[in-house]
CSV table of C-alpha atoms and ligand atoms in Angstrom, one decimal:
chain,number,residue,atom,x,y,z
J,1,UNK,CA,37.1,78.4,-38.5
J,2,UNK,CA,35.4,82.5,-38.5
J,3,UNK,CA,35.3,82.2,-41.7
J,4,UNK,CA,33.6,78.7,-42.4
J,5,UNK,CA,30.9,80.5,-40.3
J,6,UNK,CA,31.1,83.6,-41.9
J,7,UNK,CA,30.9,82.0,-45.7
J,8,UNK,CA,27.2,81.7,-46.1
J,9,UNK,CA,26.3,85.8,-45.0
J,10,UNK,CA,29.5,86.8,-47.4
J,11,UNK,CA,28.1,84.6,-50.3
J,12,UNK,CA,24.6,86.2,-49.8
J,13,UNK,CA,26.3,89.5,-51.2
J,14,UNK,CA,27.4,90.6,-54.5
J,15,UNK,CA,31.2,89.5,-54.9
J,16,UNK,CA,32.3,93.0,-55.0
J,17,UNK,CA,30.7,94.1,-52.3
J,18,UNK,CA,31.7,90.9,-50.5
J,19,UNK,CA,35.3,91.9,-51.2
J,20,UNK,CA,35.0,95.4,-49.7
J,21,UNK,CA,33.2,94.2,-46.6
J,22,UNK,CA,36.1,91.6,-46.5
J,23,UNK,CA,39.3,94.6,-47.1
J,24,UNK,CA,37.1,97.1,-44.4
J,25,UNK,CA,37.6,94.3,-42.4
J,26,UNK,CA,41.3,93.4,-42.7
J,27,UNK,CA,41.9,97.2,-42.1
J,28,UNK,CA,41.6,96.6,-38.5
J,29,UNK,CA,43.5,93.6,-38.1
J,30,UNK,CA,46.7,94.4,-36.7
J,31,UNK,CA,50.1,94.3,-38.9
J,32,UNK,CA,51.9,91.1,-38.5
J,33,UNK,CA,55.1,89.8,-39.7
J,34,UNK,CA,55.6,88.0,-42.4
J,35,UNK,CA,56.0,84.2,-41.9
J,36,UNK,CA,59.0,83.0,-40.8
J,37,UNK,CA,61.6,81.7,-43.1
J,38,UNK,CA,60.9,78.0,-43.3
J,39,UNK,CA,64.3,75.8,-44.0
J,40,UNK,CA,62.5,73.5,-46.1
J,41,UNK,CA,59.9,75.8,-48.3
J,42,UNK,CA,62.2,79.2,-48.0
J,43,UNK,CA,62.9,80.0,-52.2
J,44,UNK,CA,65.4,82.4,-53.0
J,45,UNK,CA,64.7,84.1,-56.6
J,46,UNK,CA,66.1,87.3,-58.6
J,47,UNK,CA,68.6,87.9,-54.9
J,48,UNK,CA,64.8,87.6,-53.0
J,49,UNK,CA,64.6,85.7,-50.3
J,50,UNK,CA,61.3,84.6,-49.8
J,51,UNK,CA,60.3,82.8,-46.2
J,52,UNK,CA,58.0,80.7,-47.8
J,53,UNK,CA,56.3,79.6,-51.4
J,54,UNK,CA,52.8,81.5,-51.5
J,55,UNK,CA,52.1,84.3,-52.3
J,56,UNK,CA,49.1,86.9,-52.6
J,57,UNK,CA,48.5,87.0,-56.3
J,58,UNK,CA,47.4,90.9,-57.5
J,59,UNK,CA,43.8,92.4,-57.9
J,60,UNK,CA,43.2,91.4,-53.8
J,61,UNK,CA,44.7,94.7,-52.6
J,62,UNK,CA,45.0,96.7,-55.8
J,63,UNK,CA,45.6,99.3,-53.4
J,64,UNK,CA,48.6,98.2,-50.7
J,65,UNK,CA,45.8,98.6,-47.7
J,66,UNK,CA,46.3,95.2,-45.8
J,67,UNK,CA,49.7,93.9,-47.1
J,68,UNK,CA,50.5,93.1,-43.3
J,69,UNK,CA,47.2,91.8,-42.5
J,70,UNK,CA,47.5,89.0,-45.3
J,71,UNK,CA,51.8,88.1,-44.3
J,72,UNK,CA,50.0,87.0,-40.6
J,73,UNK,CA,47.9,84.5,-42.9
J,74,UNK,CA,51.4,82.9,-44.0
J,75,UNK,CA,52.0,84.8,-47.7
J,76,UNK,CA,55.8,84.7,-48.2
J,77,UNK,CA,55.0,87.9,-50.1
J,78,UNK,CA,52.1,90.1,-51.1
J,79,UNK,CA,52.1,91.4,-54.8
J,80,UNK,CA,49.7,94.7,-54.8
J,81,UNK,CA,48.0,96.3,-57.5
J,82,UNK,CA,47.4,96.6,-60.8
J,83,UNK,CA,48.3,100.6,-59.7
J,84,UNK,CA,48.2,103.2,-62.4
J,85,UNK,CA,49.6,106.6,-63.0
J,86,UNK,CA,46.2,108.4,-62.4
J,87,UNK,CA,43.6,107.1,-59.8
J,88,UNK,CA,40.9,105.2,-62.3
J,89,UNK,CA,36.6,104.4,-61.4
J,90,UNK,CA,37.4,101.2,-63.6
J,91,UNK,CA,34.3,100.0,-65.6
J,92,UNK,CA,30.6,100.1,-64.5
J,93,UNK,CA,29.4,97.3,-62.2
J,94,UNK,CA,28.4,94.4,-62.0
J,95,UNK,CA,32.1,93.9,-63.3
J,96,UNK,CA,32.7,91.0,-60.6
J,97,UNK,CA,31.3,87.3,-60.5
J,98,UNK,CA,31.8,84.3,-58.8
J,99,UNK,CA,30.8,80.6,-60.4
J,100,UNK,CA,30.2,79.2,-57.3
J,101,UNK,CA,29.2,76.0,-59.2
J,102,UNK,CA,32.9,75.9,-61.0
J,103,UNK,CA,35.4,77.1,-58.0
J,104,UNK,CA,35.6,80.6,-60.6
J,105,UNK,CA,35.7,84.0,-60.4
J,106,UNK,CA,34.9,86.2,-63.7
J,107,UNK,CA,36.2,89.7,-63.9
J,108,UNK,CA,36.3,93.0,-65.8
J,109,UNK,CA,36.5,95.4,-63.6
J,110,UNK,CA,39.4,97.0,-65.8
J,111,UNK,CA,42.0,98.5,-63.4
J,112,UNK,CA,39.9,100.6,-60.4
J,113,UNK,CA,42.8,101.4,-58.5
J,114,UNK,CA,43.5,105.1,-56.6
J,115,UNK,CA,46.9,105.9,-58.2
J,116,UNK,CA,50.2,106.1,-57.6
J,117,UNK,CA,50.2,108.9,-55.5
J,118,UNK,CA,48.0,106.8,-52.8
J,119,UNK,CA,50.1,103.8,-52.5
J,120,UNK,CA,53.0,105.7,-53.1
J,121,UNK,CA,51.9,107.5,-49.5
J,122,UNK,CA,51.3,103.8,-48.2
J,123,UNK,CA,53.4,102.1,-49.2
J,124,UNK,CA,55.9,105.1,-47.5
J,125,UNK,CA,53.6,104.0,-44.4
J,126,UNK,CA,54.4,100.8,-44.0
J,127,UNK,CA,58.4,100.9,-45.1
J,128,UNK,CA,59.8,99.9,-41.5
J,129,UNK,CA,57.3,96.7,-41.9
J,130,UNK,CA,59.4,93.6,-42.9
J,131,UNK,CA,57.6,91.5,-45.5
J,132,UNK,CA,58.4,91.3,-48.9
J,133,UNK,CA,55.8,93.3,-51.1
J,134,UNK,CA,55.9,93.4,-55.3
J,135,UNK,CA,54.0,96.0,-57.3
J,136,UNK,CA,52.2,95.5,-59.9
J,137,UNK,CA,52.1,98.1,-62.3
J,138,UNK,CA,50.0,98.9,-65.2
J,139,UNK,CA,48.8,101.9,-68.0
J,140,UNK,CA,45.8,104.0,-67.3
J,141,UNK,CA,43.1,103.2,-69.9
J,142,UNK,CA,42.7,106.9,-71.4
J,143,UNK,CA,46.7,107.3,-71.7
J,144,UNK,CA,48.1,108.4,-74.8
J,145,UNK,CA,51.0,106.6,-74.1
J,146,UNK,CA,50.7,103.6,-72.7
J,147,UNK,CA,54.8,102.9,-72.6
J,148,UNK,CA,55.6,106.2,-70.8
J,149,UNK,CA,53.1,105.4,-68.2
J,150,UNK,CA,54.7,102.1,-67.6
J,151,UNK,CA,58.3,104.3,-67.9
J,152,UNK,CA,56.2,106.1,-65.0
J,153,UNK,CA,55.3,103.7,-62.4
J,154,UNK,CA,58.7,102.4,-63.0
J,155,UNK,CA,60.1,105.1,-61.7
J,156,UNK,CA,57.9,106.0,-58.8
J,157,UNK,CA,57.3,102.4,-57.4
J,158,UNK,CA,61.5,100.8,-57.8
J,159,UNK,CA,62.7,103.0,-54.8
J,160,UNK,CA,59.1,101.1,-52.7
J,161,UNK,CA,59.4,97.8,-54.5
J,162,UNK,CA,60.6,94.6,-53.5
J,163,UNK,CA,59.8,94.1,-57.4
J,164,UNK,CA,57.8,95.3,-60.1
J,165,UNK,CA,55.3,93.1,-62.3
J,166,UNK,CA,55.0,94.3,-65.4
J,167,UNK,CA,51.6,93.8,-66.6
J,168,UNK,CA,50.9,93.1,-69.7
J,169,UNK,CA,48.0,90.3,-69.9
J,170,UNK,CA,44.5,91.9,-68.1
J,171,UNK,CA,41.8,91.4,-70.3
J,172,UNK,CA,40.1,94.4,-68.9
J,173,UNK,CA,42.2,97.1,-70.7
J,174,UNK,CA,41.1,97.4,-74.4
J,175,UNK,CA,44.5,96.5,-76.3
J,176,UNK,CA,46.6,96.1,-73.3
J,177,UNK,CA,47.7,92.7,-74.2
J,178,UNK,CA,48.9,93.5,-77.6
J,179,UNK,CA,52.0,94.9,-75.7
J,180,UNK,CA,52.7,90.8,-75.2
J,181,UNK,CA,53.6,91.2,-79.2
J,182,UNK,CA,57.4,91.0,-79.5
J,183,UNK,CA,57.8,94.4,-81.4
J,184,UNK,CA,55.7,96.3,-78.5
J,185,UNK,CA,57.3,94.1,-75.6
J,186,UNK,CA,60.6,94.9,-76.4
J,187,UNK,CA,60.0,98.2,-76.8
J,188,UNK,CA,58.2,98.6,-73.2
J,189,UNK,CA,60.5,96.8,-71.4
J,190,UNK,CA,63.8,98.8,-72.7
J,191,UNK,CA,61.4,101.8,-71.1
J,192,UNK,CA,61.1,100.1,-68.2
J,193,UNK,CA,64.6,99.0,-67.5
J,194,UNK,CA,65.7,102.5,-68.4
J,195,UNK,CA,62.8,104.1,-65.8
J,196,UNK,CA,64.4,101.3,-63.5
J,197,UNK,CA,67.9,103.8,-63.5
J,198,UNK,CA,69.6,102.6,-60.2
J,199,UNK,CA,67.3,100.8,-58.3
J,200,UNK,CA,68.3,97.2,-59.2
J,201,UNK,CA,64.7,96.3,-58.0
J,202,UNK,CA,64.2,93.2,-59.9
J,203,UNK,CA,61.3,93.3,-62.9
J,204,UNK,CA,59.0,90.7,-63.5
J,205,UNK,CA,56.4,89.6,-66.6
J,206,UNK,CA,53.3,88.7,-66.3
J,207,UNK,CA,51.6,86.8,-68.6
J,208,UNK,CA,48.2,85.9,-70.2
J,209,UNK,CA,47.4,82.0,-70.7
J,210,UNK,CA,46.1,83.0,-74.2
J,211,UNK,CA,49.0,82.8,-75.8
J,212,UNK,CA,50.1,80.6,-79.2
J,213,UNK,CA,53.3,78.7,-79.1
J,214,UNK,CA,55.2,81.0,-81.7
J,215,UNK,CA,54.4,84.0,-79.0
J,216,UNK,CA,55.8,81.5,-76.5
J,217,UNK,CA,59.1,81.3,-77.8
J,218,UNK,CA,58.8,85.5,-79.0
J,219,UNK,CA,58.8,86.2,-75.7
J,220,UNK,CA,61.0,84.3,-73.5
J,221,UNK,CA,63.8,85.0,-76.1
J,222,UNK,CA,62.9,88.8,-75.3
J,223,UNK,CA,62.5,87.9,-71.6
J,224,UNK,CA,65.8,86.4,-72.0
J,225,UNK,CA,67.6,88.9,-73.8
J,226,UNK,CA,66.5,91.9,-71.4
J,227,UNK,CA,67.5,89.8,-68.6
J,228,UNK,CA,64.0,90.3,-66.4
J,229,UNK,CA,63.9,88.6,-63.4
J,230,UNK,CA,60.8,86.1,-63.5
J,231,UNK,CA,57.4,85.2,-65.5
J,232,UNK,CA,54.5,85.5,-63.8
J,233,UNK,CA,52.4,82.7,-65.3
J,234,UNK,CA,49.3,83.8,-65.9
J,235,UNK,CA,46.4,86.0,-65.4
J,236,UNK,CA,43.1,85.6,-66.4
J,237,UNK,CA,41.7,83.6,-69.4
J,238,UNK,CA,39.5,85.1,-71.9
J,239,UNK,CA,38.4,81.1,-73.2
J,240,UNK,CA,35.5,80.0,-71.6
J,241,UNK,CA,35.5,75.7,-70.6
J,242,UNK,CA,32.6,74.2,-69.6
J,243,UNK,CA,30.8,75.6,-66.8
J,244,UNK,CA,27.9,75.2,-65.5
J,245,UNK,CA,27.4,78.7,-63.6
J,246,UNK,CA,24.6,81.4,-65.0
J,247,UNK,CA,27.2,83.9,-65.3
J,248,UNK,CA,29.7,81.3,-67.1
J,249,UNK,CA,29.1,83.6,-70.4
J,250,UNK,CA,29.7,86.8,-68.3
J,251,UNK,CA,32.4,89.5,-70.2
J,252,UNK,CA,35.6,89.4,-68.5
J,253,UNK,CA,39.3,87.3,-67.3
J,254,UNK,CA,37.7,83.9,-66.0
J,255,UNK,CA,40.4,82.9,-63.0
J,256,UNK,CA,40.2,80.0,-60.3
J,257,UNK,CA,39.4,75.8,-61.0
J,258,UNK,CA,38.1,76.3,-64.5
J,259,UNK,CA,42.1,78.3,-65.3
J,260,UNK,CA,44.0,75.5,-63.5
J,261,UNK,CA,45.0,73.3,-66.7
J,262,UNK,CA,45.5,76.0,-69.1
J,263,UNK,CA,47.7,78.1,-66.6
J,264,UNK,CA,49.9,74.6,-65.9
J,265,UNK,CA,50.0,73.7,-69.5
J,266,UNK,CA,51.1,77.5,-70.3
J,267,UNK,CA,53.7,77.1,-67.4
J,268,UNK,CA,55.0,74.3,-69.0
J,269,UNK,CA,55.3,76.0,-72.2
J,270,UNK,CA,57.5,78.4,-70.6
J,271,UNK,CA,59.9,76.6,-69.3
J,272,UNK,CA,60.2,74.3,-72.0
J,273,UNK,CA,61.2,77.5,-74.1
J,274,UNK,CA,63.8,78.9,-71.3
J,275,UNK,CA,64.5,75.5,-70.2
J,276,UNK,CA,65.1,77.0,-66.9
J,277,UNK,CA,67.2,79.6,-67.6
J,278,UNK,CA,64.7,82.3,-65.8
J,279,UNK,CA,62.5,81.9,-62.7
J,280,UNK,CA,59.0,81.2,-62.9
J,281,UNK,CA,56.1,82.0,-60.4
J,282,UNK,CA,52.6,79.5,-61.3
J,283,UNK,CA,49.7,80.9,-60.7
J,284,UNK,CA,46.2,80.1,-62.1
J,285,UNK,CA,43.2,77.9,-60.1
J,286,UNK,CA,45.6,76.8,-57.6
J,287,UNK,CA,43.3,75.7,-54.7
J,288,UNK,CA,45.7,72.9,-52.4
J,289,UNK,CA,48.9,71.8,-52.0
J,290,UNK,CA,48.6,69.5,-54.5
J,291,UNK,CA,48.2,72.0,-56.9
J,292,UNK,CA,51.4,74.0,-55.8
J,293,UNK,CA,53.3,71.0,-55.8
J,294,UNK,CA,52.6,70.0,-59.5
J,295,UNK,CA,53.3,73.8,-60.4
J,296,UNK,CA,56.4,73.8,-58.6
J,297,UNK,CA,57.4,70.4,-60.4
J,298,UNK,CA,56.4,71.8,-63.8
J,299,UNK,CA,58.9,74.6,-63.4
J,300,UNK,CA,57.5,77.6,-60.8
J,301,UNK,CA,59.5,78.5,-58.1
J,302,UNK,CA,56.8,80.7,-56.2
J,303,UNK,CA,53.3,80.0,-56.6
J,304,UNK,CA,50.0,83.0,-55.8
J,305,UNK,CA,46.4,82.5,-55.4
J,306,UNK,CA,43.7,84.9,-55.4
J,307,UNK,CA,40.3,83.2,-56.3
J,308,UNK,CA,40.4,79.7,-54.1
J,309,UNK,CA,40.7,82.2,-51.3
J,310,UNK,CA,37.1,83.4,-51.7
J,311,UNK,CA,35.9,79.7,-51.4
J,312,UNK,CA,38.4,78.6,-48.9
J,313,UNK,CA,39.4,81.3,-46.9
J,314,UNK,CA,42.5,82.9,-45.6
J,315,UNK,CA,43.5,80.2,-44.0
J,316,UNK,CA,44.7,78.5,-47.3
J,317,UNK,CA,48.1,79.7,-47.7
J,318,UNK,CA,49.4,78.2,-43.7
J,319,UNK,CA,47.6,75.1,-45.3
J,320,UNK,CA,49.4,75.0,-48.5
J,321,UNK,CA,52.6,75.9,-46.6
J,322,UNK,CA,52.0,73.0,-44.3
J,323,UNK,CA,51.2,70.3,-46.7
J,324,UNK,CA,53.9,71.3,-49.1
J,325,UNK,CA,56.1,70.0,-46.2
J,326,UNK,CA,54.3,66.8,-46.0
J,327,UNK,CA,54.3,65.8,-49.9
J,328,UNK,CA,58.2,66.7,-49.8
J,329,UNK,CA,58.6,64.5,-47.2
J,330,UNK,CA,56.6,61.6,-48.6
J,331,UNK,CA,58.9,61.4,-51.9
J,332,UNK,CA,61.9,62.3,-50.2
J,333,UNK,CA,62.5,65.3,-51.3
J,334,UNK,CA,64.7,67.8,-48.5
J,335,UNK,CA,63.7,71.2,-49.9
J,336,UNK,CA,61.0,72.9,-52.1
J,337,UNK,CA,63.9,74.2,-54.4
J,338,UNK,CA,65.1,70.5,-55.4
J,339,UNK,CA,61.4,69.7,-56.5
J,340,UNK,CA,61.3,72.8,-59.0
J,341,UNK,CA,61.1,71.4,-62.4
J,342,UNK,CA,61.5,68.0,-61.5
J,343,UNK,CA,58.5,67.2,-63.5
A,1,LIG,C1,38.7,90.1,-59.0
A,1,LIG,C2,39.8,90.1,-59.8
A,1,LIG,C3,41.0,90.5,-59.8
A,1,LIG,C4,42.1,91.2,-60.4
A,1,LIG,N1,42.8,92.0,-61.0
A,1,LIG,C5,43.8,92.3,-61.1
A,1,LIG,C6,45.2,92.9,-61.7
A,1,LIG,O1,44.7,94.0,-61.2
A,1,LIG,N2,46.3,92.8,-61.9
A,1,LIG,C7,46.8,91.7,-62.1
A,1,LIG,O2,48.1,91.2,-62.5
A,1,LIG,N3,45.7,90.0,-62.0
A,1,LIG,C8,44.5,90.9,-61.1
A,1,LIG,N4,43.8,89.3,-61.5
A,1,LIG,C9,44.6,88.3,-62.1
A,1,LIG,C10,45.3,87.3,-60.1
A,1,LIG,O3,46.3,87.9,-60.3
A,1,LIG,C11,45.7,85.8,-60.7
A,1,LIG,O4,46.0,86.2,-61.9
A,1,LIG,C12,44.2,85.6,-61.7
A,1,LIG,O5,42.9,85.7,-60.7
A,1,LIG,C13,44.5,83.8,-61.6
A,1,LIG,O6,45.1,83.6,-60.4
A,1,LIG,P1,43.6,82.6,-59.5
A,1,LIG,O7,43.0,81.5,-60.2
A,1,LIG,O8,44.2,81.8,-58.7
A,1,LIG,O9,43.0,83.6,-58.9
A,1,LIG,C14,42.7,89.8,-60.6
A,1,LIG,C15,41.6,88.6,-60.7
A,1,LIG,C16,40.2,88.4,-59.9
A,1,LIG,C17,39.8,87.6,-59.8
């Protein structure tokens, strides 16, 4: 309701200013408890009990400023980040574009973030509060040893995160996606798993949608080999489906509605390659309970959303939760967990 009133004003601003003001407003909101576990929707993966299946995708709250405000909107988990060891300003502005006619976003933020130290302080301050906060980790752009950056981030964040996401799929740090190549990926994951040490914090791997069949097979094999806890499919795409907005030609990663079918297909591909042997988290263009349900039936145990919030407002997570239950009832399925991978 409030969002509907404010939307015209928000859309007068450029995307990044709108985002900055949204975060400022959310910082004023009281900390909320996470939603209570829903007996129909609750999901357990990687030893974590997720009360509801819709999470906030990383990029919205990169610096852990407002996770508890977001729990108040019905998110079952919040993934903060991407966080890098050192603070980083990211790419020059403008670097965030709303493609209104296409219900999409293009960004080339470039891992702008406050750095590990500042984020650790915020996570520590919030440690006594309930709610699943995952930490998405990355490497600094100018780092001489990117794998060492991921190891540093793992050591720093494993004691504070409910799970870690190794992000090797941002298109906005040159060369980062090469860490998805088999040799580099195996070395990276070895370093991360060793750095995790005694903290058995679950490790998820976030992938690009722009992968070939051979990459998908190789990545799945390595993920199973190393005993990763989940794959997150997917990040933004550098491909450009036909779109109408004047910003369609901007450089960066595309998210929102035009990414939906590609991300859905990649999830299917990873499900086929893994045969259900590793948990999958579906993200990319999910804007409704129908989208979320389709992703879950294709093999996702959980979903995440970001771009649709820009267009639908923060009430979307609670709405998806409500409508997912109606879809299960329609299909005579008792719990969402039973729907995972059923078609
Ligand atoms: C402005 C913006 C910033 C993002 N930053 C990150 C990031 O720092 N790390 C990351 O793993 N994904 C990042 N993402 C990708 C999202 O987490 C998500 O994978 C992608 O947007 C697809 O989901 P969506 O279509 O629901 O937005 C970002 C997306 C947007 C739009």
